[in-house]
């Protein structure tokens, strides 16, 4: 069960990792999970997410169902697979457009989905990381073939360079590797009503589901192509 820890004066991340997991070597993974670039610099008063040990150190990666692309684990794995977007965020907080041009593409999907913020508009392509685009197209074809199309009522977005809600670390949406569906009835912190069949299909394609997270982090609208972050 994940929980939150508020940093106090004198705290060291290695000590927090040892107290929480019984071993200091998970310090780097805990730093990555929280988007901390320097484990030796903690801000007093900030909150750290302390996930279950298996989240930081899983026994094996989850295989993707389509193609050779595998879901990366931890911030280090995301950067190795999809690039270090942090280097392209300007001092004003905006992303250099060159990164978007070089790393993103539109994955065509076989049916149109209304936008959650404007149901008069529909999308028939998902703007995501170019490495993920073929898998996303395959996934949505499988959704249609398995008769799950009607389980998707609205599209809440994919690429969006921003911090994670209730956190200072970058959201996986920043890399274009997360998809939000049916946000109206699957708000963060709620149990939601996401279709179990739809969740199972996303997992077959290597996506982790935010509905398994706990407390305020629970996010049943959210699917991300990575673990440990």
One Martini backbone bead per residue (centre of mass of N, CA, C, O) as a GRO file, in nm:
protein
  229
    1UNK     BB    1   0.093   0.038   0.025
    2UNK     BB    2   0.067   0.354  -0.033
    3UNK     BB    3   0.242   0.654   0.082
    4UNK     BB    4   0.301   0.953   0.265
    5UNK     BB    5   0.588   1.181   0.307
    6UNK     BB    6   0.715   1.428   0.519
    7UNK     BB    7   0.966   1.636   0.515
    8UNK     BB    8   1.235   1.674   0.740
    9UNK     BB    9   1.465   1.780   0.926
   10UNK     BB   10   1.746   1.577   0.824
   11UNK     BB   11   1.660   1.427   0.591
   12UNK     BB   12   1.725   1.121   0.409
   13UNK     BB   13   1.667   0.919   0.148
   14UNK     BB   14   1.822   0.667   0.243
   15UNK     BB   15   1.670   0.648   0.517
   16UNK     BB   16   1.388   0.624   0.405
   17UNK     BB   17   1.441   0.365   0.241
   18UNK     BB   18   1.530   0.190   0.481
   19UNK     BB   19   1.273   0.227   0.659
   20UNK     BB   20   1.064   0.130   0.425
   21UNK     BB   21   1.256  -0.132   0.285
   22UNK     BB   22   1.543  -0.223   0.430
   23UNK     BB   23   1.697  -0.047   0.197
   24UNK     BB   24   1.916   0.178   0.029
   25UNK     BB   25   1.935   0.094  -0.286
   26UNK     BB   26   1.636   0.235  -0.343
   27UNK     BB   27   1.693   0.539  -0.368
   28UNK     BB   28   1.698   0.590  -0.675
   29UNK     BB   29   1.411   0.482  -0.729
   30UNK     BB   30   1.268   0.682  -0.539
   31UNK     BB   31   1.360   0.932  -0.686
   32UNK     BB   32   1.237   0.868  -0.961
   33UNK     BB   33   0.940   0.839  -0.867
   34UNK     BB   34   0.961   1.162  -0.759
   35UNK     BB   35   1.150   1.342  -0.950
   36UNK     BB   36   1.448   1.325  -0.833
   37UNK     BB   37   1.771   1.432  -0.920
   38UNK     BB   38   1.869   1.483  -0.607
   39UNK     BB   39   1.893   1.283  -0.326
   40UNK     BB   40   2.047   1.518  -0.140
   41UNK     BB   41   1.782   1.703  -0.215
   42UNK     BB   42   1.557   1.816   0.022
   43UNK     BB   43   1.239   1.949   0.100
   44UNK     BB   44   1.100   2.092   0.344
   45UNK     BB   45   0.755   1.969   0.331
   46UNK     BB   46   0.761   1.769   0.130
   47UNK     BB   47   0.618   1.511  -0.065
   48UNK     BB   48   0.634   1.160  -0.060
   49UNK     BB   49   0.618   0.871  -0.248
   50UNK     BB   50   0.545   0.537  -0.104
   51UNK     BB   51   0.565   0.259  -0.244
   52UNK     BB   52   0.570  -0.041  -0.309
   53UNK     BB   53   0.834  -0.243  -0.354
   54UNK     BB   54   0.736  -0.372  -0.632
   55UNK     BB   55   0.737  -0.103  -0.784
   56UNK     BB   56   1.053  -0.055  -0.767
   57UNK     BB   57   1.104  -0.399  -0.764
   58UNK     BB   58   1.036  -0.593  -0.993
   59UNK     BB   59   1.073  -0.916  -1.116
   60UNK     BB   60   0.935  -0.816  -1.397
   61UNK     BB   61   0.856  -0.729  -1.694
   62UNK     BB   62   0.596  -0.624  -1.890
   63UNK     BB   63   0.468  -0.740  -2.167
   64UNK     BB   64   0.394  -0.672  -2.479
   65UNK     BB   65   0.143  -0.752  -2.730
   66UNK     BB   66   0.287  -0.545  -2.940
   67UNK     BB   67   0.562  -0.594  -3.050
   68UNK     BB   68   0.883  -0.480  -2.908
   69UNK     BB   69   0.771  -0.291  -2.713
   70UNK     BB   70   0.850  -0.193  -2.381
   71UNK     BB   71   0.774  -0.122  -2.067
   72UNK     BB   72   0.909   0.088  -1.869
   73UNK     BB   73   1.115   0.139  -1.573
   74UNK     BB   74   1.112   0.417  -1.453
   75UNK     BB   75   1.267   0.705  -1.525
   76UNK     BB   76   1.513   0.581  -1.659
   77UNK     BB   77   1.349   0.411  -1.864
   78UNK     BB   78   1.193   0.638  -2.000
   79UNK     BB   79   1.442   0.793  -2.103
   80UNK     BB   80   1.573   0.557  -2.265
   81UNK     BB   81   1.316   0.527  -2.456
   82UNK     BB   82   1.183   0.853  -2.486
   83UNK     BB   83   1.350   1.059  -2.338
   84UNK     BB   84   1.478   1.381  -2.212
   85UNK     BB   85   1.256   1.627  -2.154
   86UNK     BB   86   1.393   1.811  -1.937
   87UNK     BB   87   1.606   1.943  -2.145
   88UNK     BB   88   1.338   2.100  -2.301
   89UNK     BB   89   1.276   2.284  -2.062
   90UNK     BB   90   1.224   2.587  -1.998
   91UNK     BB   91   1.244   2.846  -1.772
   92UNK     BB   92   0.920   2.904  -1.824
   93UNK     BB   93   0.806   2.583  -1.862
   94UNK     BB   94   0.837   2.539  -2.160
   95UNK     BB   95   0.837   2.356  -2.443
   96UNK     BB   96   1.026   2.269  -2.689
   97UNK     BB   97   0.905   2.222  -3.009
   98UNK     BB   98   1.127   2.023  -3.111
   99UNK     BB   99   1.048   1.781  -2.943
  100UNK     BB  100   0.768   1.735  -3.055
  101UNK     BB  101   0.851   1.701  -3.354
  102UNK     BB  102   1.062   1.451  -3.291
  103UNK     BB  103   0.850   1.255  -3.086
  104UNK     BB  104   0.572   1.289  -3.233
  105UNK     BB  105   0.248   1.130  -3.310
  106UNK     BB  106  -0.025   1.001  -3.498
  107UNK     BB  107  -0.264   0.762  -3.397
  108UNK     BB  108  -0.467   0.579  -3.560
  109UNK     BB  109  -0.822   0.516  -3.528
  110UNK     BB  110  -1.131   0.330  -3.598
  111UNK     BB  111  -1.265   0.547  -3.397
  112UNK     BB  112  -1.457   0.792  -3.260
  113UNK     BB  113  -1.395   1.041  -2.994
  114UNK     BB  114  -1.502   1.230  -2.760
  115UNK     BB  115  -1.440   1.508  -2.602
  116UNK     BB  116  -1.451   1.596  -2.272
  117UNK     BB  117  -1.442   1.931  -2.327
  118UNK     BB  118  -1.587   1.864  -2.632
  119UNK     BB  119  -1.853   1.686  -2.768
  120UNK     BB  120  -1.852   1.816  -3.064
  121UNK     BB  121  -1.578   1.669  -3.063
  122UNK     BB  122  -1.356   1.447  -3.251
  123UNK     BB  123  -1.137   1.168  -3.243
  124UNK     BB  124  -0.904   0.968  -3.484
  125UNK     BB  125  -0.647   1.043  -3.303
  126UNK     BB  126  -0.333   0.993  -3.122
  127UNK     BB  127  -0.118   1.204  -2.953
  128UNK     BB  128   0.208   1.063  -2.942
  129UNK     BB  129   0.455   0.874  -2.921
  130UNK     BB  130   0.613   0.738  -3.192
  131UNK     BB  131   0.680   0.455  -3.059
  132UNK     BB  132   0.364   0.409  -2.967
  133UNK     BB  133   0.168   0.438  -3.207
  134UNK     BB  134   0.135   0.144  -3.318
  135UNK     BB  135   0.019   0.026  -3.053
  136UNK     BB  136  -0.228   0.210  -3.029
  137UNK     BB  137  -0.363   0.119  -3.289
  138UNK     BB  138  -0.383  -0.180  -3.211
  139UNK     BB  139  -0.549  -0.143  -2.953
  140UNK     BB  140  -0.805  -0.004  -3.089
  141UNK     BB  141  -0.865  -0.240  -3.271
  142UNK     BB  142  -0.913  -0.442  -3.040
  143UNK     BB  143  -1.147  -0.293  -2.912
  144UNK     BB  144  -1.333  -0.328  -3.157
  145UNK     BB  145  -1.311  -0.643  -3.198
  146UNK     BB  146  -1.413  -0.688  -2.878
  147UNK     BB  147  -1.660  -0.483  -2.822
  148UNK     BB  148  -1.542  -0.197  -2.650
  149UNK     BB  149  -1.620   0.082  -2.767
  150UNK     BB  150  -1.867   0.161  -2.569
  151UNK     BB  151  -1.669   0.201  -2.311
  152UNK     BB  152  -1.603   0.467  -2.469
  153UNK     BB  153  -1.699   0.809  -2.423
  154UNK     BB  154  -1.417   0.962  -2.363
  155UNK     BB  155  -1.144   1.192  -2.424
  156UNK     BB  156  -0.868   1.322  -2.204
  157UNK     BB  157  -0.588   1.247  -2.326
  158UNK     BB  158  -0.224   1.268  -2.367
  159UNK     BB  159  -0.049   1.493  -2.452
  160UNK     BB  160   0.108   1.676  -2.163
  161UNK     BB  161   0.312   1.916  -2.042
  162UNK     BB  162   0.322   1.823  -1.698
  163UNK     BB  163   0.245   1.784  -1.395
  164UNK     BB  164   0.148   1.589  -1.166
  165UNK     BB  165  -0.104   1.537  -0.984
  166UNK     BB  166  -0.008   1.606  -0.666
  167UNK     BB  167   0.281   1.693  -0.800
  168UNK     BB  168   0.622   1.767  -0.920
  169UNK     BB  169   0.626   1.562  -1.122
  170UNK     BB  170   0.620   1.438  -1.418
  171UNK     BB  171   0.410   1.342  -1.636
  172UNK     BB  172   0.348   1.090  -1.866
  173UNK     BB  173   0.219   1.293  -2.069
  174UNK     BB  174   0.485   1.439  -2.153
  175UNK     BB  175   0.565   1.179  -2.347
  176UNK     BB  176   0.307   1.035  -2.468
  177UNK     BB  177   0.227   0.759  -2.250
  178UNK     BB  178  -0.074   0.863  -2.188
  179UNK     BB  179  -0.425   0.774  -2.114
  180UNK     BB  180  -0.747   0.930  -2.108
  181UNK     BB  181  -1.066   0.800  -1.984
  182UNK     BB  182  -1.361   0.884  -1.873
  183UNK     BB  183  -1.336   1.138  -1.658
  184UNK     BB  184  -1.624   1.197  -1.540
  185UNK     BB  185  -1.626   0.881  -1.391
  186UNK     BB  186  -1.278   0.897  -1.326
  187UNK     BB  187  -1.172   1.041  -1.087
  188UNK     BB  188  -0.951   1.139  -0.881
  189UNK     BB  189  -0.994   0.928  -0.589
  190UNK     BB  190  -1.180   0.734  -0.732
  191UNK     BB  191  -1.318   0.432  -0.836
  192UNK     BB  192  -1.504   0.433  -1.058
  193UNK     BB  193  -1.618   0.276  -1.404
  194UNK     BB  194  -1.420   0.098  -1.535
  195UNK     BB  195  -1.373  -0.139  -1.751
  196UNK     BB  196  -1.242  -0.451  -1.703
  197UNK     BB  197  -1.191  -0.526  -2.001
  198UNK     BB  198  -1.031  -0.274  -2.073
  199UNK     BB  199  -0.807  -0.304  -1.867
  200UNK     BB  200  -0.707  -0.584  -1.964
  201UNK     BB  201  -0.624  -0.487  -2.248
  202UNK     BB  202  -0.418  -0.276  -2.169
  203UNK     BB  203  -0.235  -0.477  -2.017
  204UNK     BB  204  -0.167  -0.653  -2.265
  205UNK     BB  205  -0.018  -0.375  -2.387
  206UNK     BB  206   0.151  -0.257  -2.115
  207UNK     BB  207  -0.048  -0.109  -1.930
  208UNK     BB  208  -0.100   0.092  -1.667
  209UNK     BB  209  -0.334   0.138  -1.393
  210UNK     BB  210  -0.460   0.395  -1.184
  211UNK     BB  211  -0.680   0.216  -1.023
  212UNK     BB  212  -0.444   0.074  -0.832
  213UNK     BB  213  -0.413   0.304  -0.678
  214UNK     BB  214  -0.390   0.509  -0.388
  215UNK     BB  215  -0.592   0.725  -0.278
  216UNK     BB  216  -0.524   1.030  -0.426
  217UNK     BB  217  -0.380   0.864  -0.674
  218UNK     BB  218  -0.618   0.755  -0.778
  219UNK     BB  219  -0.666   0.682  -1.154
  220UNK     BB  220  -0.909   0.549  -1.358
  221UNK     BB  221  -0.847   0.714  -1.638
  222UNK     BB  222  -0.545   0.594  -1.630
  223UNK     BB  223  -0.291   0.520  -1.880
  224UNK     BB  224   0.044   0.365  -1.878
  225UNK     BB  225   0.371   0.308  -2.047
  226UNK     BB  226   0.456   0.211  -1.738
  227UNK     BB  227   0.663   0.172  -1.446
  228UNK     BB  228   0.764   0.312  -1.144
  229UNK     BB  229   0.598   0.634  -1.183
   0.00000   0.00000   0.00000
